[in-house]
Coordinates of C-alpha atoms and ligand atoms in Angstrom, one line a residue:
X212 CA -51.6 59.3 -84.2
X213 CA -52.2 62.3 -86.4
X214 CA -54.5 63.7 -83.7
X215 CA -52.0 63.1 -81.0
X216 CA -49.3 64.9 -83.0
X217 CA -51.6 67.8 -83.5
X218 CA -52.4 68.1 -79.8
X219 CA -48.7 67.8 -78.9
X220 CA -47.9 70.5 -81.3
X221 CA -50.5 72.8 -79.8
X222 CA -49.4 72.1 -76.2
X223 CA -45.8 72.7 -77.2
X224 CA -46.8 76.0 -78.8
X225 CA -48.7 77.2 -75.8
X226 CA -45.9 76.2 -73.4
X227 CA -43.3 78.0 -75.6
X228 CA -45.5 81.1 -75.8
X229 CA -46.0 81.0 -72.0
X230 CA -42.3 80.7 -71.5
X231 CA -41.5 83.7 -73.8
X232 CA -44.2 85.8 -72.2
X233 CA -43.1 85.3 -68.6
X234 CA -39.5 86.1 -69.5
X235 CA -38.2 89.1 -67.5
X236 CA -35.8 91.8 -68.5
X237 CA -33.1 90.0 -66.5
X238 CA -33.8 86.7 -68.3
X239 CA -33.5 88.6 -71.7
X240 CA -30.1 90.0 -70.8
X241 CA -28.8 86.6 -69.5
X242 CA -29.9 84.9 -72.6
X243 CA -27.6 87.2 -74.6
X244 CA -24.8 86.6 -72.1
X245 CA -25.2 82.8 -72.4
X246 CA -24.9 83.0 -76.2
X247 CA -21.7 84.9 -76.2
X248 CA -20.2 83.0 -73.2
X249 CA -20.7 79.8 -75.1
X250 CA -18.5 81.1 -77.9
X251 CA -15.8 81.9 -75.3
X252 CA -16.2 78.4 -73.7
X253 CA -17.0 79.9 -70.3
X254 CA -17.4 77.2 -67.6
X255 CA -20.8 76.9 -66.0
X256 CA -19.6 78.0 -62.5
X257 CA -17.9 81.1 -63.8
X258 CA -20.9 81.9 -65.9
X259 CA -23.2 81.5 -62.9
X260 CA -21.0 83.8 -60.8
X261 CA -21.0 86.4 -63.5
X262 CA -24.7 86.3 -64.0
X263 CA -25.5 86.7 -60.3
X264 CA -26.0 90.0 -58.5
X265 CA -23.1 90.5 -56.0
X266 CA -25.0 92.6 -53.6
X267 CA -28.4 94.1 -53.3
X268 CA -30.3 96.4 -51.0
X269 CA -34.0 96.9 -50.8
X270 CA -35.2 99.8 -48.7
X271 CA -38.5 101.2 -47.5
X272 CA -38.4 104.9 -47.3
X273 CA -41.0 106.6 -45.0
X274 CA -41.3 110.3 -45.5
X275 CA -43.8 112.6 -43.8
X276 CA -45.6 114.8 -46.3
X277 CA -48.5 117.0 -45.4
X278 CA -48.7 115.3 -41.9
X279 CA -48.9 111.7 -43.3
X280 CA -46.2 109.0 -43.7
X281 CA -45.7 108.2 -47.4
X282 CA -43.9 104.9 -48.1
X283 CA -41.7 104.3 -51.0
X284 CA -39.7 101.2 -52.0
X285 CA -36.3 101.5 -53.5
X286 CA -33.4 99.2 -54.6
X287 CA -29.7 99.5 -55.4
X288 CA -28.1 96.5 -57.1
X289 CA -24.4 95.8 -57.5
X290 CA -24.0 93.4 -60.4
X291 CA -20.2 93.0 -60.4
X292 CA -17.5 94.2 -58.0
X293 CA -14.6 93.0 -60.2
X294 CA -13.7 96.8 -60.3
X295 CA -14.6 99.4 -57.7
X296 CA -16.4 101.7 -57.6
X297 CA -19.5 100.3 -59.3
X298 CA -21.5 102.7 -61.4
X299 CA -25.0 103.1 -62.6
X300 CA -28.0 105.3 -62.8
X301 CA -30.8 106.0 -60.4
X302 CA -34.3 105.7 -61.8
X303 CA -37.5 107.2 -60.5
X304 CA -40.6 105.5 -62.0
X305 CA -43.7 103.6 -61.0
X306 CA -42.5 100.6 -63.0
X307 CA -39.2 100.2 -61.0
X308 CA -38.8 96.8 -59.5
X309 CA -36.0 94.5 -58.3
X310 CA -35.7 92.4 -61.5
X311 CA -35.4 95.4 -63.8
X312 CA -32.9 97.0 -61.4
X313 CA -30.8 93.9 -61.4
X314 CA -31.0 93.6 -65.2
X315 CA -29.9 97.3 -65.6
X316 CA -27.1 96.8 -63.2
X317 CA -25.7 93.9 -65.2
X318 CA -26.0 95.9 -68.4
X319 CA -23.7 98.5 -66.7
X320 CA -21.0 95.9 -66.1
X321 CA -21.0 94.8 -69.7
X322 CA -21.2 98.4 -70.9
X323 CA -18.2 99.6 -68.8
X324 CA -16.0 96.8 -70.1
X325 CA -16.9 97.5 -73.7
X326 CA -15.8 101.2 -73.5
X327 CA -12.8 100.4 -71.2
X328 CA -14.1 102.3 -68.2
X329 CA -12.8 101.0 -64.9
X330 CA -16.1 100.6 -63.1
X331 CA -18.2 97.6 -62.0
X332 CA -21.9 97.7 -62.8
X333 CA -24.7 98.9 -60.5
X334 CA -28.2 100.4 -60.8
X335 CA -30.8 101.8 -58.5
X336 CA -34.4 102.9 -58.5
X337 CA -37.3 104.2 -56.5
X338 CA -40.8 103.1 -57.2
X339 CA -42.5 106.5 -57.5
X340 CA -44.2 108.7 -60.0
X341 CA -42.1 111.9 -59.6
X342 CA -44.8 114.0 -61.5
X343 CA -47.1 113.5 -58.5
X344 CA -44.8 115.4 -56.1
X345 CA -43.7 119.0 -55.7
X346 CA -40.0 119.9 -55.8
X347 CA -39.6 120.3 -52.0
X348 CA -41.4 116.9 -51.5
X349 CA -39.1 115.2 -54.0
X350 CA -36.1 116.7 -52.3
X351 CA -37.3 115.2 -49.0
X352 CA -37.9 111.8 -50.5
X353 CA -34.5 111.8 -52.3
X354 CA -32.6 112.8 -49.2
X355 CA -34.3 110.1 -47.2
X356 CA -33.6 107.5 -49.9
X357 CA -30.0 108.6 -50.3
X358 CA -29.4 108.5 -46.5
X359 CA -30.4 104.9 -46.4
X360 CA -28.2 104.0 -49.3
X361 CA -25.2 106.0 -47.9
X362 CA -25.5 104.5 -44.4
X363 CA -25.4 101.0 -45.9
X364 CA -22.4 101.7 -48.2
X365 CA -24.5 101.7 -51.4
X366 CA -23.5 105.3 -52.3
X367 CA -19.8 106.3 -51.9
X368 CA -17.1 107.7 -54.2
X369 CA -15.0 104.6 -53.5
X370 CA -17.8 101.9 -53.8
X371 CA -20.9 102.9 -55.6
X372 CA -21.6 106.0 -57.7
X373 CA -25.1 106.8 -59.0
X374 CA -25.9 109.1 -62.0
X375 CA -29.2 110.3 -63.5
X376 CA -31.5 107.9 -65.4
X377 CA -35.2 107.9 -66.3
X378 CA -37.1 110.4 -64.0
X379 CA -33.9 111.9 -62.4
X380 CA -31.5 114.6 -63.4
X381 CA -28.7 116.8 -62.1
X382 CA -31.2 118.1 -59.5
X383 CA -31.5 114.8 -57.7
X384 CA -27.8 114.2 -58.0
X385 CA -27.2 117.5 -56.2
X386 CA -29.6 116.5 -53.4
X387 CA -27.8 113.2 -53.0
X388 CA -24.4 115.0 -52.9
X389 CA -25.7 117.3 -50.2
X390 CA -26.9 114.3 -48.1
X391 CA -23.6 112.5 -48.6
X392 CA -21.6 115.6 -47.5
X393 CA -23.7 116.0 -44.4
X394 CA -23.3 112.3 -43.4
X395 CA -19.6 112.0 -44.4
X396 CA -18.0 115.4 -43.8
X397 CA -14.5 113.9 -43.5
X398 CA -14.5 112.3 -47.0
X399 CA -12.4 114.7 -49.0
X400 CA -13.6 113.0 -52.2
X401 CA -17.3 113.6 -51.4
X402 CA -18.0 115.2 -54.8
X403 CA -17.3 111.9 -56.5
X404 CA -20.2 110.2 -54.8
X405 CA -22.5 111.0 -57.8
X406 CA -22.0 112.0 -61.4
X407 CA -24.2 114.0 -63.6
X408 CA -24.4 116.8 -61.0
X409 CA -24.5 120.5 -61.8
X410 CA -21.2 122.1 -62.8
X411 CA -20.9 124.3 -59.7
X412 CA -21.1 121.2 -57.6
X413 CA -18.2 119.4 -59.3
X414 CA -20.0 118.2 -62.4
X415 CA -18.3 118.2 -65.8
X416 CA -19.2 120.3 -68.8
X417 CA -20.9 118.1 -71.4
X418 CA -22.2 115.4 -69.1
X419 CA -25.9 116.1 -69.6
X420 CA -25.5 115.8 -73.4
X421 CA -23.0 113.0 -73.2
X422 CA -25.2 109.9 -73.8
X423 CA -27.0 111.6 -76.8
X424 CA -23.7 112.9 -78.2
X425 CA -22.1 109.5 -77.8
X426 CA -25.0 107.9 -79.7
X427 CA -24.4 110.4 -82.5
X428 CA -20.8 109.4 -82.6
X429 CA -21.9 105.7 -83.0
X430 CA -24.1 106.7 -86.0
X431 CA -21.3 108.7 -87.5
X432 CA -18.9 105.8 -87.1
X433 CA -21.3 103.5 -88.9
X434 CA -21.3 105.8 -91.9
X435 CA -17.5 105.7 -92.0
X436 CA -17.8 102.0 -92.9
X437 CA -19.1 101.5 -96.4
X438 CA -19.5 97.7 -95.9
X439 CA -21.7 98.2 -92.9
X440 CA -23.9 100.8 -94.6
X441 CA -24.3 98.4 -97.5
X442 CA -25.0 95.4 -95.3
X443 CA -27.7 97.3 -93.5
X444 CA -29.2 98.6 -96.8
X445 CA -28.8 102.2 -95.8
X446 CA -28.3 105.2 -98.2
X447 CA -24.6 106.2 -98.4
X448 CA -24.8 109.5 -96.5
X449 CA -26.2 109.9 -93.0
X450 CA -28.3 112.9 -94.0
X451 CA -30.0 110.9 -96.8
X452 CA -31.6 108.5 -94.4
X453 CA -34.9 108.9 -92.6
X454 CA -34.7 108.7 -88.8
X455 CA -37.3 108.1 -86.1
X456 CA -36.5 108.7 -82.4
X457 CA -38.7 107.4 -79.6
X458 CA -38.5 109.5 -76.4
X459 CA -37.6 113.2 -76.2
X460 CA -36.1 113.1 -72.7
X461 CA -32.4 113.6 -71.9
X462 CA -31.1 111.0 -74.3
X463 CA -33.6 111.4 -77.2
X464 CA -33.5 115.2 -77.3
X465 CA -29.8 115.6 -77.0
X466 CA -29.2 112.9 -79.7
X467 CA -31.7 114.6 -82.0
X468 CA -30.1 117.9 -81.4
X469 CA -26.6 116.7 -82.3
X470 CA -27.8 114.7 -85.3
X471 CA -29.8 117.7 -86.6
X472 CA -27.1 120.4 -86.0
X473 CA -23.9 118.5 -86.7
X474 CA -25.0 116.1 -89.4
X475 CA -28.0 117.7 -91.1
X476 CA -30.0 114.6 -90.2
X477 CA -33.6 114.2 -91.4
X478 CA -35.6 113.1 -88.4
X479 CA -39.1 112.4 -89.7
X480 CA -40.8 111.5 -86.4
X481 CA -40.3 112.0 -82.7
X482 CA -42.3 110.0 -80.2
X483 CA -43.4 110.7 -76.6
X484 CA -45.6 108.7 -74.2
X485 CA -48.8 110.5 -75.4
X486 CA -48.2 110.4 -79.2
X487 CA -45.7 111.3 -81.9
X488 CA -44.9 114.2 -84.2
X489 CA -44.5 113.4 -87.9
X490 CA -43.0 115.4 -90.7
X491 CA -41.9 113.6 -93.9
X492 CA -39.6 116.6 -94.8
X493 CA -37.8 116.4 -91.4
X494 CA -38.6 118.1 -88.1
X495 CA -36.9 121.3 -87.1
X496 CA -35.3 119.9 -83.9
X497 CA -34.1 123.2 -82.5
X498 CA -37.6 124.7 -82.7
X499 CA -39.0 121.5 -81.1
X500 CA -36.5 121.6 -78.2
X501 CA -37.5 125.2 -77.5
X502 CA -41.2 124.3 -77.7
X503 CA -40.8 121.3 -75.4
X504 CA -38.9 123.3 -72.8
X505 CA -41.8 125.7 -72.6
X506 CA -44.8 123.4 -73.0
X507 CA -43.5 120.0 -71.8
X508 CA -45.0 118.3 -74.8
X509 CA -44.2 117.8 -78.5
X510 CA -47.6 118.6 -79.9
X511 CA -46.7 121.5 -82.2
X512 CA -48.7 121.7 -85.5
X513 CA -46.2 124.2 -86.9
X514 CA -43.5 121.6 -86.8
X515 CA -45.4 118.5 -88.0
X516 CA -48.6 116.4 -87.6
X517 CA -49.2 115.2 -84.1
X518 CA -50.8 111.7 -83.8
X519 CA -52.0 110.5 -80.4
X520 CA -51.1 106.8 -80.9
X521 CA -47.6 106.4 -79.4
X522 CA -47.1 102.7 -80.2
X523 CA -47.7 103.3 -84.0
X524 CA -44.4 105.3 -84.1
X525 CA -42.2 102.2 -84.1
X526 CA -44.1 100.6 -87.0
X527 CA -43.6 103.5 -89.4
X528 CA -41.3 103.2 -92.4
X529 CA -37.8 104.5 -91.9
X530 CA -34.2 103.8 -92.4
X531 CA -33.0 104.2 -88.8
X532 CA -35.1 103.6 -85.8
X533 CA -33.9 104.8 -82.4
X534 CA -35.8 103.7 -79.3
X535 CA -34.6 106.2 -76.6
X536 CA -37.3 105.9 -74.0
X537 CA -37.9 102.6 -72.2
X538 CA -37.1 98.8 -72.2
X539 CA -39.1 96.1 -74.0
X540 CA -40.8 98.3 -76.6
X541 CA -40.1 95.9 -79.5
X542 CA -41.3 92.5 -78.5
X543 CA -42.9 89.4 -80.1
X544 CA -46.2 91.4 -80.2
X545 CA -45.0 94.1 -82.7
X546 CA -41.8 92.7 -84.2
X547 CA -43.4 91.7 -87.4
X548 CA -44.6 95.3 -88.0
X549 CA -41.2 96.9 -87.7
X550 CA -40.1 98.3 -91.0
X551 CA -36.6 99.7 -90.6
X552 CA -33.1 98.8 -91.7
X553 CA -31.1 99.7 -88.7
X554 CA -32.1 99.9 -85.0
X555 CA -29.9 102.0 -82.7
X556 CA -30.7 100.9 -79.1
X557 CA -30.4 104.3 -77.3
X558 CA -32.5 103.1 -74.4
X559 CA -31.5 100.1 -72.2
X560 CA -33.1 96.9 -73.3
X561 CA -35.7 98.2 -75.9
X562 CA -35.7 95.0 -77.9
X563 CA -36.7 91.7 -76.2
X564 CA -34.6 88.6 -76.8
X565 CA -37.1 86.9 -79.0
X566 CA -37.7 90.0 -81.1
X567 CA -33.9 90.4 -81.5
X568 CA -33.7 86.9 -82.9
X569 CA -36.5 87.6 -85.4
X570 CA -35.1 90.9 -86.5
X571 CA -31.7 89.2 -87.1
X572 CA -33.3 86.6 -89.2
X573 CA -35.1 89.3 -91.2
X574 CA -31.8 91.1 -91.8
X575 CA -32.5 94.2 -89.6
X576 CA -29.2 95.4 -88.2
X577 CA -29.2 96.2 -84.4
X578 CA -26.5 98.1 -82.7
X579 CA -26.9 97.1 -79.0
X580 CA -27.6 99.2 -75.9
X581 CA -24.5 97.9 -74.0
X582 CA -22.4 99.8 -76.5
X583 CA -24.7 102.5 -78.0
X584 CA -25.6 104.4 -74.8
X585 CA -22.2 104.0 -73.0
X586 CA -21.3 107.7 -73.7
X587 CA -23.0 108.6 -70.4
X588 CA -20.8 106.4 -68.3
X589 CA -17.7 107.5 -70.3
X590 CA -18.2 111.2 -69.4
X591 CA -19.3 110.2 -65.9
X592 CA -15.9 108.5 -65.5
X593 CA -14.2 111.8 -66.5
X594 CA -16.4 113.6 -64.0
X595 CA -15.4 111.2 -61.2
X596 CA -11.7 111.5 -62.1
X597 CA -12.1 115.3 -62.0
X598 CA -13.8 115.1 -58.5
X599 CA -11.2 112.8 -57.0
X600 CA -8.3 114.8 -58.5
X601 CA -9.9 118.1 -57.5
X602 CA -9.0 119.9 -60.7
X603 CA -10.9 120.8 -63.8
X604 CA -9.7 119.3 -67.1
X605 CA -7.8 121.8 -69.2
X606 CA -7.2 124.2 -66.3
X607 CA -3.4 123.8 -66.4
X608 CA -2.7 123.5 -70.1
X609 CA -5.3 125.6 -72.0
X610 CA -3.3 128.9 -72.2
X611 CA -0.1 127.0 -72.8
X612 CA -1.6 125.3 -75.8
X613 CA -2.9 128.6 -77.1
X614 CA 0.6 130.2 -76.8
X615 CA 2.2 127.3 -78.7
X616 CA -0.3 127.6 -81.6
X617 CA 0.4 131.4 -81.7
X618 CA 4.1 130.7 -81.7
X619 CA 3.7 128.4 -84.8
X620 CA 1.6 130.9 -86.7
X621 CA 4.2 133.7 -85.9
X622 CA 7.0 131.4 -87.1
X623 CA 5.2 130.5 -90.4
X624 CA 4.4 134.3 -90.9
X625 CA 8.1 135.1 -90.4
X626 CA 9.4 132.3 -92.7
X627 CA 6.9 133.1 -95.5
X628 CA 7.0 136.8 -95.0
X629 CA 3.2 137.0 -94.6
X630 CA 0.8 138.2 -91.9
X631 CA -2.1 136.0 -90.8
X632 CA -5.1 138.2 -90.2
X633 CA -6.7 138.6 -86.8
X634 CA -9.9 136.7 -87.6
X635 CA -8.0 133.6 -88.7
X636 CA -5.9 133.7 -85.6
X637 CA -9.0 134.0 -83.5
X638 CA -10.4 130.9 -85.2
X639 CA -7.3 128.8 -84.9
X640 CA -5.9 129.8 -81.5
X641 CA -8.1 127.9 -79.1
X642 CA -6.8 125.8 -76.2
X643 CA -9.0 122.9 -75.3
X644 CA -11.5 123.7 -72.5
X645 CA -13.3 121.1 -70.4
X646 CA -16.1 120.3 -72.8
X647 CA -13.8 120.0 -75.7
X648 CA -11.7 117.5 -73.8
X649 CA -14.8 115.6 -72.5
X650 CA -16.2 115.3 -76.0
X651 CA -12.9 114.4 -77.5
X652 CA -12.5 111.6 -74.9
X653 CA -16.0 110.5 -75.6
X654 CA -15.5 110.3 -79.4
X655 CA -12.3 108.4 -78.9
X656 CA -14.0 105.9 -76.5
X657 CA -17.0 105.3 -78.8
X658 CA -14.9 104.9 -82.0
X659 CA -12.4 102.6 -80.4
X660 CA -15.1 100.4 -78.9
X661 CA -16.9 100.2 -82.3
X662 CA -13.7 99.0 -84.0
X663 CA -13.2 96.3 -81.2
X664 CA -16.8 95.1 -81.6
X665 CA -16.6 95.2 -85.4
X666 CA -13.3 93.2 -85.4
X667 CA -14.9 90.6 -83.2
X668 CA -18.0 90.5 -85.5
X669 CA -15.8 89.7 -88.4
X670 CA -14.0 87.0 -86.4
X671 CA -17.1 85.2 -84.9
X672 CA -19.5 86.1 -87.8
X673 CA -22.4 86.9 -85.5
X674 CA -24.6 89.9 -84.9
X675 CA -23.3 93.2 -83.4
X676 CA -25.0 92.3 -80.2
X677 CA -23.3 88.9 -79.8
X678 CA -20.0 90.5 -80.8
X679 CA -20.4 93.3 -78.2
X680 CA -21.2 90.7 -75.4
X681 CA -18.2 88.7 -76.7
X682 CA -15.8 91.6 -76.4
X683 CA -17.2 92.5 -73.0
X684 CA -17.2 89.0 -71.5
X685 CA -13.7 88.4 -72.8
X686 CA -12.4 91.4 -70.9
X687 CA -14.3 90.7 -67.7
X688 CA -13.0 87.1 -67.6
X689 CA -9.5 88.4 -67.3
X690 CA -10.3 89.7 -63.8
X691 CA -11.5 86.4 -62.6
X692 CA -8.4 84.6 -63.7
X693 CA -6.3 87.1 -61.8
X694 CA -8.2 87.1 -58.5
X695 CA -7.6 83.6 -57.3
X696 CA -10.4 82.1 -59.4
X697 CA -9.3 79.0 -61.3
X698 CA -7.8 79.8 -64.8
X699 CA -10.4 79.1 -67.5
Ligands
NAD850 P1 -35.8 110.6 -69.5 O1 -36.7 110.4 -68.3 O2 -35.1 111.9 -69.5 O3 -36.6 110.5 -70.9 C1 -37.4 109.4 -71.2 C2 -38.5 110.0 -72.1 O4 -39.2 109.0 -72.7 C3 -39.4 111.0 -71.4 O5 -39.5 112.2 -72.1 C4 -40.7 110.2 -71.4 O6 -41.9 111.1 -71.4 C5 -40.6 109.4 -72.7 N1 -41.5 108.2 -72.7 C6 -42.0 107.5 -71.7 N2 -42.8 106.5 -72.2 C7 -42.8 106.6 -73.5 C8 -43.4 105.9 -74.6 N3 -44.2 104.9 -74.3 N4 -43.2 106.3 -75.9 C9 -42.3 107.3 -76.1 N5 -41.7 108.1 -75.2 C10 -41.9 107.7 -73.9 O7 -34.8 109.4 -69.5 P2 -33.4 109.3 -70.3 O8 -32.3 109.6 -69.3 O9 -33.5 110.0 -71.6 O10 -33.3 107.7 -70.5 C11 -33.9 107.1 -71.6 C12 -33.3 105.7 -71.8 O11 -31.9 105.8 -72.0 C13 -33.5 104.8 -70.6 O12 -33.6 103.4 -71.1 C14 -32.2 104.9 -69.8 O13 -31.9 103.8 -69.0 C15 -31.2 105.0 -71.0 N6 -30.0 105.6 -70.6 C16 -29.9 106.9 -70.1 C17 -28.7 107.5 -69.9 C18 -28.5 108.9 -69.4 O14 -27.4 109.4 -69.3 N7 -29.6 109.6 -69.0 C19 -27.5 106.7 -70.1 C20 -27.6 105.5 -70.6 C21 -28.8 104.9 -70.9

């Protein structure tokens, strides 16, 4: 009997391990959805509908390069059409596949609901290593990929609006915009077919930095709540804590820049795919950004010690760990080696479901991706509104605001018989320009969402992640009760 129990235990263990190992990114997301949906008493049929992908396209893009046809596979997934247009990044990477694209599309749905942005969730990707191609080749490939998506209704200002993600930037968005304009010249709102495009093409000031800046707002908000700082075991002030950032791309570098310049933050390590830079006294982020822009790597011995073991980075001692590169970097394989107090999920899906459970049991606080990196889509929304309203934010009222401030100063001077000096006037009299307004709206969205999640956390007494999904699912459910779906 004893032997039988022992064998059963081993078989059970192997089966459990096999189950965890074969779990995909999408499975991970849906396990989180299941947990919070249970708290909201979702019926099985509604839950199944919400977890399913509402539409999906897989394309094969053939492009002639140097006299040979090169084939690329791409996807665009629409997770939920409860609000249109749907919104989500376009990724260029060799690891892109259908499952991950679907998972990332679903995260977009939950993310938009959390920050009250009226978009459904979508995502797209092309299986390609962009580093292997020249700029003109990438332009050809992007235009061919975009044409397929546009012709099938998977890119349009009214239905489906991409933005930059891993491996893409405003450059690709501009190429897509050009393609859309050529194919749909009668669409007056054509500039709204993508966000994250260059300013001269209808982009918005601040969009490139928005995700990183939004994450900085999240961290600032945490430090406004003494009880959360205490619960996480952090030092009272942001600048007293040691921070590690994995990934020095768009999100990681902009986040580090804002933390360093606006909060005096001490970032002791920055990781890239080929290693990490370590400096216990804190890295000079401005100097690193300058170096990275010139050299495309972070190996600068003047700024810290470079170690060529990238995975070691996550296992270093720190107060705040910020994965800002890829999904599934903290899993069952390394979770026991994580030595931090707070994880800020800047990347999408950096912590696997089982690692998340273990970290929660260990008392490591995690602020989840579906809230943390929503700043990008918040400012994308402002960009889209700008494009379909055909006017820059602040254009009409900036000078009016300045005149009103000047009138108030003059009135105070008159009543108090004083004269405000020119330098002070110059400092105070400043009407909001587009970037001011974008960042103000971003801060407001991130702070309001934090409070909503935190209130839910106090109510349901669960983790920040469960609370974020709870808030999101509760809002999305309202759409289904109003659209002819049975009331739940
Ligand atoms: P990016 O391509 O600009 O940057 C990613 C960086 O990570 C690159 O510098 C890359 O070299 C580095 N990297 C790759 N493998 C690594 C490894 N093993 N260790 C350390 N670094 C590694 O992409 P991004 O736009 O900064 O996106 C990063 C993450 O943030 C992704 O998960 C993305 O989905 C998410 N995100 C991005 C935005 C946005 O506005 N760009 C918005 C929301 C979420």
